[in-house]
Amino acid sequence: MAVQSDSLSLPRDQNGQDALQLIQHLTQNTDPIQNQVLRQILHQNADTEYLRRFGLNGATDRDTFKSKVPVVSYEDLRPDIERIANGDRTPILCAHPISEFLTSSGTSAGERKLMPTIDEDMDRRQFLYSLQMPVMNQYVSDLDKGKALHFLFIKAESKTPGGLLARPVLTSYYKSEQFRKRPFDPYNVLTSPNEAILCPDSFQSMYTQMLCGLIMRHEVLRVGAVFASGLLRAIRFLQLNWDQLAHDIHTGTLNPKVTDPSIRECMSKILNPDPELATFIKNECSGENWERIIVRIWPNTKYLDVIVTGAMAQYIPTLDYYSGGLPKPCTMYASSECFFGLNLKPMSEPSDVSYTILPNMGYFEFLPHDDDSPVTLSRDSPPRLVDLADVELGKFYELIITTYSGLCRYRVGDILQVTGFHNSDPQFRFVRRKNVLLSIDSDKTDEAELQKAIENASELLKEFNTSVVEYTSFADTKSIPGHYVIYWELFMKDSPHSPTSEVLNQCCLAMEESLNTVYRQGRVADNSIGPLEIRVVKNGTFEELMDYAISRGASINQYKVPRCVNFAPIMELLDSRVVSSHFSPAAPHWTPERRS
């Protein structure tokens, strides 16, 4: 087989052997394919304004590329991206027309990042999706003998001033022809009809998908959502709505709150009276015990299909409680900027998950990472980046990508550790997002953003001669949906005139108004994040926190208050000092329209 970097289609053999052979081919030729990918990208985009800006003059070799093109962040590209968003159709970043923008996590200005994409990128995503089940079939048998209960949703989309769509990558995929008119695949039959997945109303979509999952309970072989948090929201939805769902199944009629005409039409062909199933659901869901509820309702479930790496690892104990410890394979590593690769050992424990980055998906470089000695990037002294085939076992790196759609040497913000190799291709453990402090769902809040939110909320305390002395935070995922908890130690100059509970509730809302649009969308539209909570602690609590850290070996000279905590003894100390708790009294402002 010749070395090819642009092979994006698979023969549809039923046993998946062609797919497995292709994975072998790609991973045996990592560096040659990477070299070809870079040449293709640079040749395709040779006449773009961006590459001409750095004097490549049509060069497609690695040495010239590395010596002339800088490593960049989103802020560096923002002016060019805004020109495209505002309607400039000249080849700025990419020779091919930008078809839409995929929205990524929020910027410091509170807006989602806009990632340019081109039509052929959809083929790359579809290519990676097509490899998942052939890999999984090696570990789990008979997945073609039933269906998948996947809770899939679209999110709000907007248009840029120049008329291009801006939407999350999965919304783009679910609305695409590739998904809506996908050919029948016995390994990927969903219980959810397209009409439910594509319904923009989150209640109607979730209700219909849950109803279909209950009706087809014996056919379900895997249960999942994109993120662990999404599956737990579905379980919480069942807890709140089982009675109405059972009523619909008993009578064969659809909840009048589901008003979408296309859903009502498709459900008329699925929903029939089934008193026996309705009684079963009532018996299972009416009691207090929800342990193992997933396997009790869907007894043939072989595994949970959710992402539980990175910030999602915090949900593993709750998933184990509801599923009885079912396996939780993490199959794919992807982002809005680029789809990267696969987990070739999907049934491994979540703590052992490693992803193999496929060399034909983009051009990948790696910036050596050390938390104690962060690299300062400068165009005068560019850093030494390591190629995909040259990373070293055990070392940590920040991922840098160059894509067909025009991102060149772009810092994704993911920190990875090399755990091994599959043939010549390295495998990586996802460690964390760079600088992310708090995350519940797809939101990502860093320390600077949290600090700014607290400063804004503190303005409400000034008339009471009160200020925030210290603070820390954690993501409380025991509740569903999870929510941010902020611990405040207050200094009150005039105790009799201390801030009221209503004022502290407003402080919660002021913080939420200050957080990025991804967070606010999760609160308002997606119902994936609960109201922010402030817990006021006794004076002296943070001194006790320092004493505890020093007792465990921290240096008194180097001690800094942790801005996010998750260590159980520290949480217990903080919670034992809480004097009052306050929640946001309303949802923050959010609309799908982009700010000017």
Coordinates of C-alpha atoms in Angstrom, one line a residue:
M1 CA 0.0 0.0 0.0
A2 CA 1.4 3.4 -1.0
V3 CA 1.9 6.0 1.7
Q4 CA -1.2 8.3 1.4
S5 CA -2.1 11.2 3.6
D6 CA -5.5 12.1 2.2
S7 CA -7.3 8.8 2.3
L8 CA -10.7 9.8 3.9
S9 CA -13.0 7.1 2.7
L10 CA -13.4 3.5 3.8
P11 CA -14.7 0.4 2.0
R12 CA -17.8 -0.6 3.8
D13 CA -16.8 -4.1 4.7
Q14 CA -19.1 -5.5 7.3
N15 CA -16.4 -6.8 9.7
G16 CA -14.4 -3.6 9.7
Q17 CA -11.1 -5.3 8.6
D18 CA -10.4 -2.6 6.0
A19 CA -10.7 0.1 8.6
L20 CA -8.3 -1.8 10.9
Q21 CA -5.8 -2.2 8.1
L22 CA -6.0 1.5 7.3
I23 CA -5.2 2.3 11.0
Q24 CA -2.2 0.0 10.8
H25 CA -1.0 1.7 7.6
L26 CA -1.4 5.2 9.0
T27 CA 0.4 4.4 12.3
Q28 CA 3.2 2.6 10.5
N29 CA 4.0 5.6 8.4
T30 CA 3.6 8.4 10.8
D31 CA 6.4 10.7 9.8
P32 CA 6.1 10.3 6.0
I33 CA 2.4 11.0 6.2
Q34 CA 2.9 14.0 8.4
N35 CA 5.5 15.4 5.9
Q36 CA 3.0 14.9 3.0
V37 CA 0.1 16.5 5.0
L38 CA 2.2 19.6 5.6
R39 CA 3.2 19.8 1.9
Q40 CA -0.4 19.5 0.9
I41 CA -1.6 22.2 3.3
L42 CA 1.2 24.6 2.3
H43 CA 0.7 23.9 -1.4
Q44 CA -3.0 24.4 -1.2
N45 CA -2.7 27.6 0.8
A46 CA 0.5 29.0 -0.8
D47 CA -1.2 32.1 -2.1
T48 CA -3.1 33.0 1.0
E49 CA -2.4 36.4 2.6
Y50 CA -1.4 34.7 5.9
L51 CA 1.4 32.5 4.4
R52 CA 2.6 35.3 2.1
R53 CA 2.8 37.6 5.2
F54 CA 5.7 35.4 6.4
G55 CA 7.6 35.1 3.1
L56 CA 7.1 31.4 2.4
N57 CA 7.1 32.2 -1.3
G58 CA 5.5 28.8 -2.1
A59 CA 7.9 26.7 0.0
T60 CA 6.4 23.5 1.3
D61 CA 9.2 22.0 3.3
R62 CA 9.3 21.6 7.0
D63 CA 12.5 23.6 7.7
T64 CA 11.2 26.7 5.9
F65 CA 7.8 26.4 7.5
K66 CA 9.3 26.1 11.0
S67 CA 11.8 29.0 10.5
K68 CA 9.3 31.5 9.1
V69 CA 5.8 30.8 10.4
P70 CA 5.2 31.7 14.1
V71 CA 3.4 29.8 16.8
V72 CA 0.1 31.7 17.5
S73 CA -2.9 31.8 19.8
Y74 CA -6.5 32.8 19.0
E75 CA -5.8 36.4 19.9
D76 CA -3.1 36.6 17.2
L77 CA -5.5 35.4 14.6
R78 CA -8.5 37.3 15.8
P79 CA -8.1 40.3 13.3
D80 CA -7.9 37.9 10.3
I81 CA -10.9 35.8 11.6
E82 CA -13.0 38.9 12.2
R83 CA -12.3 40.1 8.6
I84 CA -13.6 36.7 7.3
A85 CA -16.6 36.9 9.7
N86 CA -17.4 40.4 8.4
G87 CA -17.5 39.3 4.8
D88 CA -14.0 39.5 3.4
R89 CA -13.9 36.6 0.9
T90 CA -10.3 37.0 -0.3
P91 CA -8.0 34.0 0.6
I92 CA -6.8 35.3 4.0
L93 CA -6.2 32.1 5.9
C94 CA -7.2 29.4 3.4
A95 CA -7.4 29.1 -0.4
H96 CA -10.7 27.2 -0.2
P97 CA -13.8 29.2 0.8
I98 CA -14.6 29.2 4.5
S99 CA -18.0 27.4 4.7
E100 CA -18.8 28.3 8.3
F101 CA -17.3 28.9 11.7
L102 CA -17.2 26.3 14.4
T103 CA -17.5 27.8 17.8
S104 CA -15.1 26.9 20.5
S105 CA -14.7 27.9 24.2
G106 CA -15.0 31.5 25.2
T107 CA -12.4 34.2 24.9
S108 CA -11.4 36.8 27.5
A109 CA -14.0 39.1 25.8
G110 CA -16.8 36.6 26.7
E111 CA -17.5 35.5 23.1
R112 CA -16.9 32.0 21.7
K113 CA -13.9 31.6 19.5
L114 CA -14.6 31.3 15.8
M115 CA -12.8 28.4 14.1
P116 CA -12.8 28.5 10.3
T117 CA -13.8 25.4 8.5
I118 CA -14.1 24.3 4.9
D119 CA -16.4 21.7 3.2
E120 CA -13.8 18.9 3.1
D121 CA -13.3 19.1 6.9
M122 CA -16.7 17.4 7.2
D123 CA -15.2 14.4 5.3
R124 CA -12.3 14.3 7.8
R125 CA -14.8 14.2 10.7
Q126 CA -16.8 11.5 9.0
F127 CA -13.7 9.5 8.4
L128 CA -12.8 9.5 12.0
Y129 CA -16.3 8.6 13.1
S130 CA -16.2 5.7 10.6
L131 CA -13.2 4.1 12.4
Q132 CA -14.8 4.1 15.9
M133 CA -17.0 1.0 15.6
P134 CA -14.5 -1.2 13.8
V135 CA -12.1 -0.6 16.8
M136 CA -14.9 -1.2 19.3
N137 CA -16.0 -4.4 17.6
Q138 CA -12.7 -6.0 18.6
Y139 CA -13.6 -5.7 22.3
V140 CA -17.4 -5.9 22.4
S141 CA -19.4 -8.4 20.4
D142 CA -22.8 -8.2 18.6
L143 CA -23.1 -4.5 18.6
D144 CA -25.0 -4.9 15.3
K145 CA -27.7 -6.8 17.1
G146 CA -29.4 -3.8 18.7
K147 CA -29.5 0.0 19.1
A148 CA -27.7 2.9 20.8
L149 CA -29.6 5.2 23.2
H150 CA -27.5 8.3 22.6
F151 CA -28.8 11.6 23.9
L152 CA -27.8 14.0 21.1
F153 CA -28.7 17.7 20.9
I154 CA -28.2 20.7 18.6
K155 CA -27.2 24.0 20.2
A156 CA -28.0 27.6 19.2
E157 CA -26.3 29.0 16.1
S158 CA -25.9 32.5 14.8
K159 CA -24.6 34.3 11.7
T160 CA -21.6 36.5 11.5
P161 CA -22.1 40.0 10.0
G162 CA -20.8 38.6 6.7
G163 CA -23.5 35.9 6.7
L164 CA -21.5 32.8 7.7
L165 CA -23.0 30.4 10.2
A166 CA -21.3 30.1 13.6
R167 CA -22.2 27.0 15.6
P168 CA -20.7 24.2 17.7
V169 CA -19.0 21.4 15.7
L170 CA -21.6 18.7 16.7
T171 CA -24.5 21.0 15.7
S172 CA -22.8 21.4 12.4
Y173 CA -22.4 17.6 12.0
Y174 CA -26.0 16.7 13.1
K175 CA -27.4 19.2 10.6
S176 CA -25.2 18.0 7.8
E177 CA -26.3 15.8 4.9
Q178 CA -23.8 13.2 6.0
F179 CA -25.7 12.7 9.3
R180 CA -29.3 13.4 8.2
K181 CA -29.1 11.1 5.1
R182 CA -26.5 8.6 6.5
P183 CA -26.7 5.2 5.0
F184 CA -28.0 2.3 7.2
D185 CA -25.2 1.0 9.4
P186 CA -26.2 -2.0 11.7
Y187 CA -23.5 -0.9 14.2
N188 CA -24.9 2.7 14.4
V189 CA -28.7 2.4 14.7
L190 CA -30.0 5.1 17.1
T191 CA -33.2 4.9 19.2
S192 CA -33.6 8.7 18.8
P193 CA -35.2 9.8 15.5
N194 CA -33.5 12.7 13.6
E195 CA -36.6 14.9 14.3
A196 CA -35.8 14.7 18.0
I197 CA -32.1 15.3 17.7
L198 CA -32.6 18.3 15.4
C199 CA -35.3 19.9 17.6
P200 CA -33.9 23.2 19.0
D201 CA -36.1 23.0 22.1
S202 CA -34.1 21.1 24.7
F203 CA -37.1 19.9 26.7
Q204 CA -38.9 18.5 23.6
S205 CA -35.7 16.9 22.3
M206 CA -34.8 15.3 25.6
Y207 CA -38.4 14.1 26.3
T208 CA -38.7 12.5 22.9
Q209 CA -35.3 10.8 23.0
M210 CA -36.0 9.4 26.5
L211 CA -39.5 8.2 25.5
C212 CA -38.0 6.4 22.5
G213 CA -35.3 4.9 24.7
L214 CA -37.9 3.5 27.1
I215 CA -40.1 2.1 24.3
M216 CA -37.1 0.3 22.8
R217 CA -35.5 -0.7 26.2
H218 CA -34.7 -4.3 25.3
E219 CA -33.0 -3.3 22.0
V220 CA -30.6 -0.9 23.7
L221 CA -27.0 -2.1 23.8
R222 CA -25.2 1.1 24.7
V223 CA -26.3 4.2 26.5
G224 CA -24.5 7.5 26.2
A225 CA -24.1 11.2 25.4
V226 CA -21.2 13.3 24.2
F227 CA -20.1 14.2 27.7
A228 CA -20.6 12.4 31.0
S229 CA -22.5 15.5 32.2
G230 CA -25.0 15.1 29.4
L231 CA -25.9 11.5 30.4
L232 CA -26.4 12.5 34.0
R233 CA -28.7 15.3 32.9
A234 CA -30.7 12.6 31.1
I235 CA -31.0 10.5 34.2
R236 CA -32.1 13.6 36.2
F237 CA -34.7 14.3 33.5
L238 CA -36.0 10.8 33.9
Q239 CA -36.3 11.3 37.7
L240 CA -38.3 14.5 37.1
N241 CA -40.5 13.2 34.3
W242 CA -41.0 9.5 34.6
D243 CA -44.7 9.8 35.6
Q244 CA -45.6 11.7 32.4
L245 CA -43.4 9.4 30.3
A246 CA -45.2 6.3 31.8
H247 CA -48.6 8.0 31.1
D248 CA -47.7 8.5 27.4
I249 CA -46.6 4.8 27.1
H250 CA -49.7 3.6 28.9
T251 CA -52.1 5.5 26.7
G252 CA -50.2 5.7 23.5
T253 CA -50.5 9.5 23.4
L254 CA -47.8 12.1 23.3
N255 CA -47.3 14.8 26.0
P256 CA -49.0 18.0 24.8
K257 CA -45.8 19.9 25.8
V258 CA -44.2 18.3 22.8
T259 CA -45.5 20.6 20.1
D260 CA -42.9 20.2 17.3
P261 CA -45.0 19.0 14.3
S262 CA -42.2 16.8 12.9
I263 CA -41.7 15.0 16.2
R264 CA -45.4 14.5 16.7
E265 CA -45.6 13.0 13.2
C266 CA -42.7 10.6 13.7
M267 CA -43.8 9.6 17.2
S268 CA -47.3 8.7 15.9
K269 CA -45.6 5.7 14.1
I270 CA -43.6 4.7 17.2
L271 CA -45.8 5.2 20.2
N272 CA -48.5 2.6 20.9
P273 CA -50.3 1.8 24.2
D274 CA -48.2 -0.5 26.4
P275 CA -49.7 -0.7 29.9
E276 CA -47.2 -3.4 30.9
L277 CA -44.1 -1.2 30.1
A278 CA -45.8 1.8 31.8
T279 CA -46.2 -0.2 35.0
F280 CA -42.6 -1.4 34.8
I281 CA -41.3 2.2 34.5
K282 CA -43.5 3.3 37.5
N283 CA -42.2 0.5 39.6
E284 CA -38.6 1.2 38.8
C285 CA -38.7 5.0 39.0
S286 CA -41.2 5.7 41.8
G287 CA -38.9 4.5 44.6
E288 CA -36.0 6.3 46.3
N289 CA -33.3 3.8 45.1
W290 CA -31.8 4.8 41.8
E291 CA -28.7 2.8 42.1
R292 CA -28.0 0.8 38.9
I293 CA -31.1 2.4 37.3
I294 CA -29.5 2.3 33.8
V295 CA -29.1 -1.5 33.8
R296 CA -32.4 -2.0 35.5
I297 CA -34.3 -0.1 32.7
W298 CA -31.9 -1.1 29.8
P299 CA -30.8 -4.6 30.9
N300 CA -28.8 -5.4 27.8
T301 CA -26.5 -2.3 28.0
K302 CA -22.9 -3.4 27.4
Y303 CA -21.2 0.0 28.1
L304 CA -21.7 3.7 28.5
D305 CA -20.6 5.7 25.5
V306 CA -19.4 9.0 27.1
I307 CA -16.3 11.1 27.4
V308 CA -14.9 10.8 31.0
T309 CA -11.4 12.1 30.5
G310 CA -10.2 15.6 31.5
A311 CA -12.8 17.6 33.5
M312 CA -15.4 14.9 32.9
A313 CA -13.5 12.5 35.2
Q314 CA -15.3 14.2 38.1
Y315 CA -18.5 12.4 37.1
I316 CA -17.2 8.8 37.1
P317 CA -18.4 7.9 40.7
T318 CA -21.9 9.1 39.9
L319 CA -22.0 7.2 36.6
D320 CA -20.8 4.1 38.4
Y321 CA -23.7 4.5 40.9
Y322 CA -26.3 4.7 38.2
S323 CA -24.8 2.0 35.9
G324 CA -23.5 -0.5 38.4
G325 CA -19.9 0.2 37.1
L326 CA -20.5 -0.5 33.4
P327 CA -17.4 0.1 31.2
K328 CA -17.0 3.7 30.0
P329 CA -14.9 3.6 26.8
C330 CA -13.7 7.0 25.5
T331 CA -13.4 6.4 21.8
M332 CA -12.3 9.6 20.1
Y333 CA -10.2 12.7 20.7
A334 CA -11.5 15.8 18.8
S335 CA -12.0 19.6 19.1
S336 CA -13.6 22.4 17.2
E337 CA -10.2 23.2 15.6
C338 CA -9.5 19.7 14.4
F339 CA -10.4 16.0 14.8
F340 CA -7.3 14.2 16.1
G341 CA -7.5 10.5 16.7
L342 CA -8.8 7.4 18.4
N343 CA -8.5 5.3 21.5
L344 CA -7.3 2.0 20.2
K345 CA -7.9 0.3 23.5
P346 CA -11.4 1.7 24.3
M347 CA -12.2 -0.7 27.2
S348 CA -9.3 0.5 29.3
E349 CA -10.1 2.2 32.6
P350 CA -10.8 6.0 32.3
S351 CA -7.5 6.7 34.2
D352 CA -5.6 4.7 31.6
V353 CA -7.2 6.2 28.4
S354 CA -4.7 7.1 25.7
Y355 CA -5.5 8.5 22.3
T356 CA -3.5 7.7 19.1
I357 CA -3.3 10.8 16.9
L358 CA -3.8 9.8 13.3
P359 CA -1.2 11.5 11.1
N360 CA -3.5 12.2 8.1
M361 CA -5.9 14.5 10.1
G362 CA -3.6 17.6 10.2
Y363 CA 0.0 18.5 10.9
F364 CA 0.9 18.2 14.5
E365 CA 3.7 19.7 16.5
F366 CA 4.3 19.6 20.3
L367 CA 5.6 22.3 22.6
P368 CA 7.4 20.7 25.6
H369 CA 5.5 21.6 28.7
D370 CA 6.6 22.1 32.3
D371 CA 4.2 23.7 34.9
D372 CA 7.2 24.9 36.9
S373 CA 9.0 26.4 33.9
P374 CA 6.4 27.8 31.5
V375 CA 7.6 28.6 28.0
T376 CA 7.3 32.2 26.9
L377 CA 6.7 32.4 23.2
S378 CA 8.4 35.2 21.2
R379 CA 8.7 35.8 17.5
D380 CA 12.3 36.9 18.0
S381 CA 13.2 33.5 19.6
P382 CA 10.7 30.9 18.4
P383 CA 10.4 27.8 20.6
R384 CA 11.7 24.4 19.5
L385 CA 8.7 22.3 18.6
V386 CA 8.8 18.5 18.4
D387 CA 7.2 16.6 15.5
L388 CA 4.6 13.9 16.0
A389 CA 7.0 11.0 15.4
D390 CA 9.7 12.5 17.7
V391 CA 7.9 13.0 21.0
E392 CA 9.4 11.2 24.0
L393 CA 7.7 8.6 26.3
G394 CA 6.5 10.1 29.6
K395 CA 7.0 13.7 28.6
F396 CA 4.3 16.4 28.7
Y397 CA 3.5 18.6 25.7
E398 CA 1.2 21.4 24.5
L399 CA -0.5 20.5 21.2
I400 CA 0.1 22.8 18.2
I401 CA -1.8 22.2 15.0
T402 CA -1.7 23.2 11.3
T403 CA -4.9 22.4 9.5
Y404 CA -6.2 22.4 5.9
S405 CA -8.7 25.1 6.8
G406 CA -6.0 27.7 7.5
L407 CA -4.8 27.4 11.1
C408 CA -1.0 27.5 11.1
R409 CA 1.0 26.5 14.2
Y410 CA -2.1 27.2 16.4
R411 CA -2.0 26.5 20.1
V412 CA -5.1 24.4 20.9
G413 CA -4.5 24.7 24.6
D414 CA -4.5 20.9 25.4
I415 CA -1.8 19.5 27.6
L416 CA -0.9 15.9 26.7
Q417 CA 1.4 13.2 28.1
V418 CA 3.0 10.5 25.9
T419 CA 2.1 7.1 27.3
G420 CA 3.3 4.8 24.5
F421 CA 3.3 4.0 20.8
H422 CA 1.2 2.1 18.4
N423 CA 3.6 1.1 15.6
S424 CA 5.5 4.5 15.0
D425 CA 2.6 6.6 16.1
P426 CA 2.6 8.0 19.7
Q427 CA -0.3 7.7 22.1
F428 CA -1.3 10.5 24.5
R429 CA -3.1 10.9 27.8
F430 CA -5.2 14.0 27.9
V431 CA -4.0 15.8 31.0
R432 CA -6.1 19.0 31.0
R433 CA -6.9 22.1 29.2
K434 CA -4.3 24.8 29.7
N435 CA -5.2 27.3 32.4
V436 CA -8.8 26.0 32.9
L437 CA -9.9 26.3 36.5
L438 CA -13.6 25.4 36.5
S439 CA -15.7 23.2 34.1
I440 CA -19.1 21.6 34.4
D441 CA -20.0 20.8 30.9
S442 CA -18.4 22.4 27.8
D443 CA -17.7 25.6 29.7
K444 CA -14.1 26.5 30.6
T445 CA -13.4 29.2 33.2
D446 CA -9.8 30.3 33.9
E447 CA -8.4 32.0 36.9
A448 CA -8.3 35.5 35.3
E449 CA -12.0 35.3 34.3
L450 CA -13.0 34.1 37.8
Q451 CA -11.0 36.9 39.4
K452 CA -12.7 39.5 37.1
A453 CA -16.1 38.0 38.0
I454 CA -15.4 38.3 41.7
E455 CA -14.2 41.9 41.3
N456 CA -17.4 42.8 39.5
A457 CA -19.6 41.1 42.1
S458 CA -17.6 42.8 44.9
E459 CA -18.8 46.2 43.7
L460 CA -22.2 45.3 45.3
L461 CA -20.5 45.1 48.7
K462 CA -18.9 48.5 48.8
E463 CA -22.0 50.3 50.2
F464 CA -21.8 47.9 53.1
N465 CA -18.1 48.6 53.8
T466 CA -17.5 45.0 53.0
S467 CA -14.8 43.4 50.8
V468 CA -13.7 39.9 49.7
V469 CA -10.6 39.0 51.7
E470 CA -9.9 35.6 50.0
Y471 CA -11.7 33.1 47.8
T472 CA -11.5 29.7 46.2
S473 CA -13.8 27.6 44.2
F474 CA -14.8 24.1 43.0
A475 CA -17.2 22.5 40.5
D476 CA -19.9 20.7 42.5
T477 CA -21.0 17.8 40.3
K478 CA -22.9 15.9 43.0
S479 CA -26.0 17.9 42.0
I480 CA -27.5 17.5 38.6
P481 CA -26.8 19.7 36.7
G482 CA -23.5 20.6 38.4
H483 CA -22.8 24.2 39.5
Y484 CA -19.9 26.5 40.5
V485 CA -19.3 27.0 44.2
I486 CA -17.3 30.0 45.3
Y487 CA -16.0 30.3 48.9
W488 CA -15.8 33.8 50.1
E489 CA -14.1 35.1 53.3
L490 CA -15.5 38.7 53.9
F491 CA -14.1 41.6 55.8
M492 CA -16.8 43.8 57.2
K493 CA -15.8 47.2 58.6
D494 CA -19.3 47.9 59.9
S495 CA -20.8 44.6 61.1
P496 CA -24.3 45.9 62.0
H497 CA -24.5 47.2 58.4
S498 CA -23.4 43.9 56.8
P499 CA -24.7 42.8 53.3
T500 CA -28.1 41.1 53.4
S501 CA -28.8 37.7 52.0
E502 CA -30.5 39.3 49.0
V503 CA -27.4 41.3 48.2
L504 CA -25.2 38.2 48.4
N505 CA -27.7 36.4 46.1
Q506 CA -27.2 39.3 43.6
C507 CA -23.5 38.9 43.9
C508 CA -23.9 35.3 42.6
L509 CA -25.8 36.7 39.6
A510 CA -23.3 39.5 39.0
M511 CA -20.6 36.8 38.8
E512 CA -22.6 34.8 36.3
E513 CA -23.1 37.9 34.2
S514 CA -19.3 38.3 34.1
L515 CA -18.6 34.7 32.9
N516 CA -18.2 33.8 29.2
T517 CA -20.9 33.1 26.8
V518 CA -20.4 29.3 26.9
Y519 CA -21.1 29.3 30.6
R520 CA -24.1 31.6 30.2
Q521 CA -25.5 29.4 27.3
G522 CA -25.2 26.4 29.6
R523 CA -27.2 28.2 32.3
V524 CA -29.9 29.6 30.0
A525 CA -30.4 27.5 26.9
D526 CA -28.9 24.1 27.6
N527 CA -29.8 23.7 31.3
S528 CA -26.4 22.0 31.7
I529 CA -25.2 24.2 34.5
G530 CA -27.0 25.1 37.7
P531 CA -27.1 28.4 39.5
L532 CA -23.8 29.7 40.9
E533 CA -23.4 29.4 44.7
I534 CA -21.4 31.6 47.1
R535 CA -20.6 30.0 50.5
V536 CA -19.5 32.6 53.0
V537 CA -16.9 31.2 55.5
K538 CA -15.9 32.3 59.0
N539 CA -13.1 34.8 59.3
G540 CA -9.7 33.1 59.6
T541 CA -10.8 30.1 57.4
F542 CA -8.1 30.8 54.8
E543 CA -5.4 31.0 57.5
E544 CA -6.5 27.6 58.6
L545 CA -6.3 26.4 55.0
M546 CA -2.7 27.7 54.8
D547 CA -1.8 26.0 58.2
Y548 CA -3.2 22.7 56.8
A549 CA -1.1 23.0 53.6
I550 CA 2.0 23.8 55.6
S551 CA 1.4 20.8 57.9
R552 CA 1.4 18.6 54.7
G553 CA 4.8 20.0 53.6
A554 CA 4.0 23.2 51.7
S555 CA 6.5 26.0 52.0
I556 CA 5.3 29.0 54.0
N557 CA 7.3 31.3 51.7
Q558 CA 5.8 29.8 48.5
Y559 CA 2.3 29.1 49.6
K560 CA -0.5 30.6 47.5
V561 CA -4.2 30.2 48.1
P562 CA -5.5 27.6 45.6
R563 CA -8.1 29.2 43.4
C564 CA -9.8 25.8 42.8
V565 CA -9.9 22.9 45.2
N566 CA -11.0 19.3 45.0
F567 CA -9.0 17.5 47.8
A568 CA -11.6 16.0 50.2
P569 CA -9.9 17.1 53.5
I570 CA -9.7 20.7 52.2
M571 CA -13.4 20.6 51.1
E572 CA -14.4 19.3 54.5
L573 CA -12.4 22.1 56.2
L574 CA -14.1 24.8 54.1
D575 CA -17.6 23.4 54.5
S576 CA -17.2 23.1 58.3
R577 CA -16.6 26.9 58.3
V578 CA -19.5 28.0 56.2
V579 CA -21.8 30.5 57.8
S580 CA -24.2 31.1 54.9
S581 CA -25.0 29.9 51.4
H582 CA -26.4 32.0 48.6
F583 CA -27.5 31.2 45.0
S584 CA -28.1 33.2 41.9
P585 CA -31.7 34.3 42.0
A586 CA -32.1 34.4 38.2
A587 CA -30.5 33.2 35.0
P588 CA -27.8 35.5 33.5
H589 CA -28.3 37.3 30.2
W590 CA -27.6 35.2 27.1
T591 CA -28.8 35.4 23.5
P592 CA -27.5 33.4 20.5
E593 CA -26.7 36.5 18.6
R594 CA -23.0 37.5 18.5
R595 CA -22.1 40.8 20.1
S596 CA -20.9 43.5 17.8

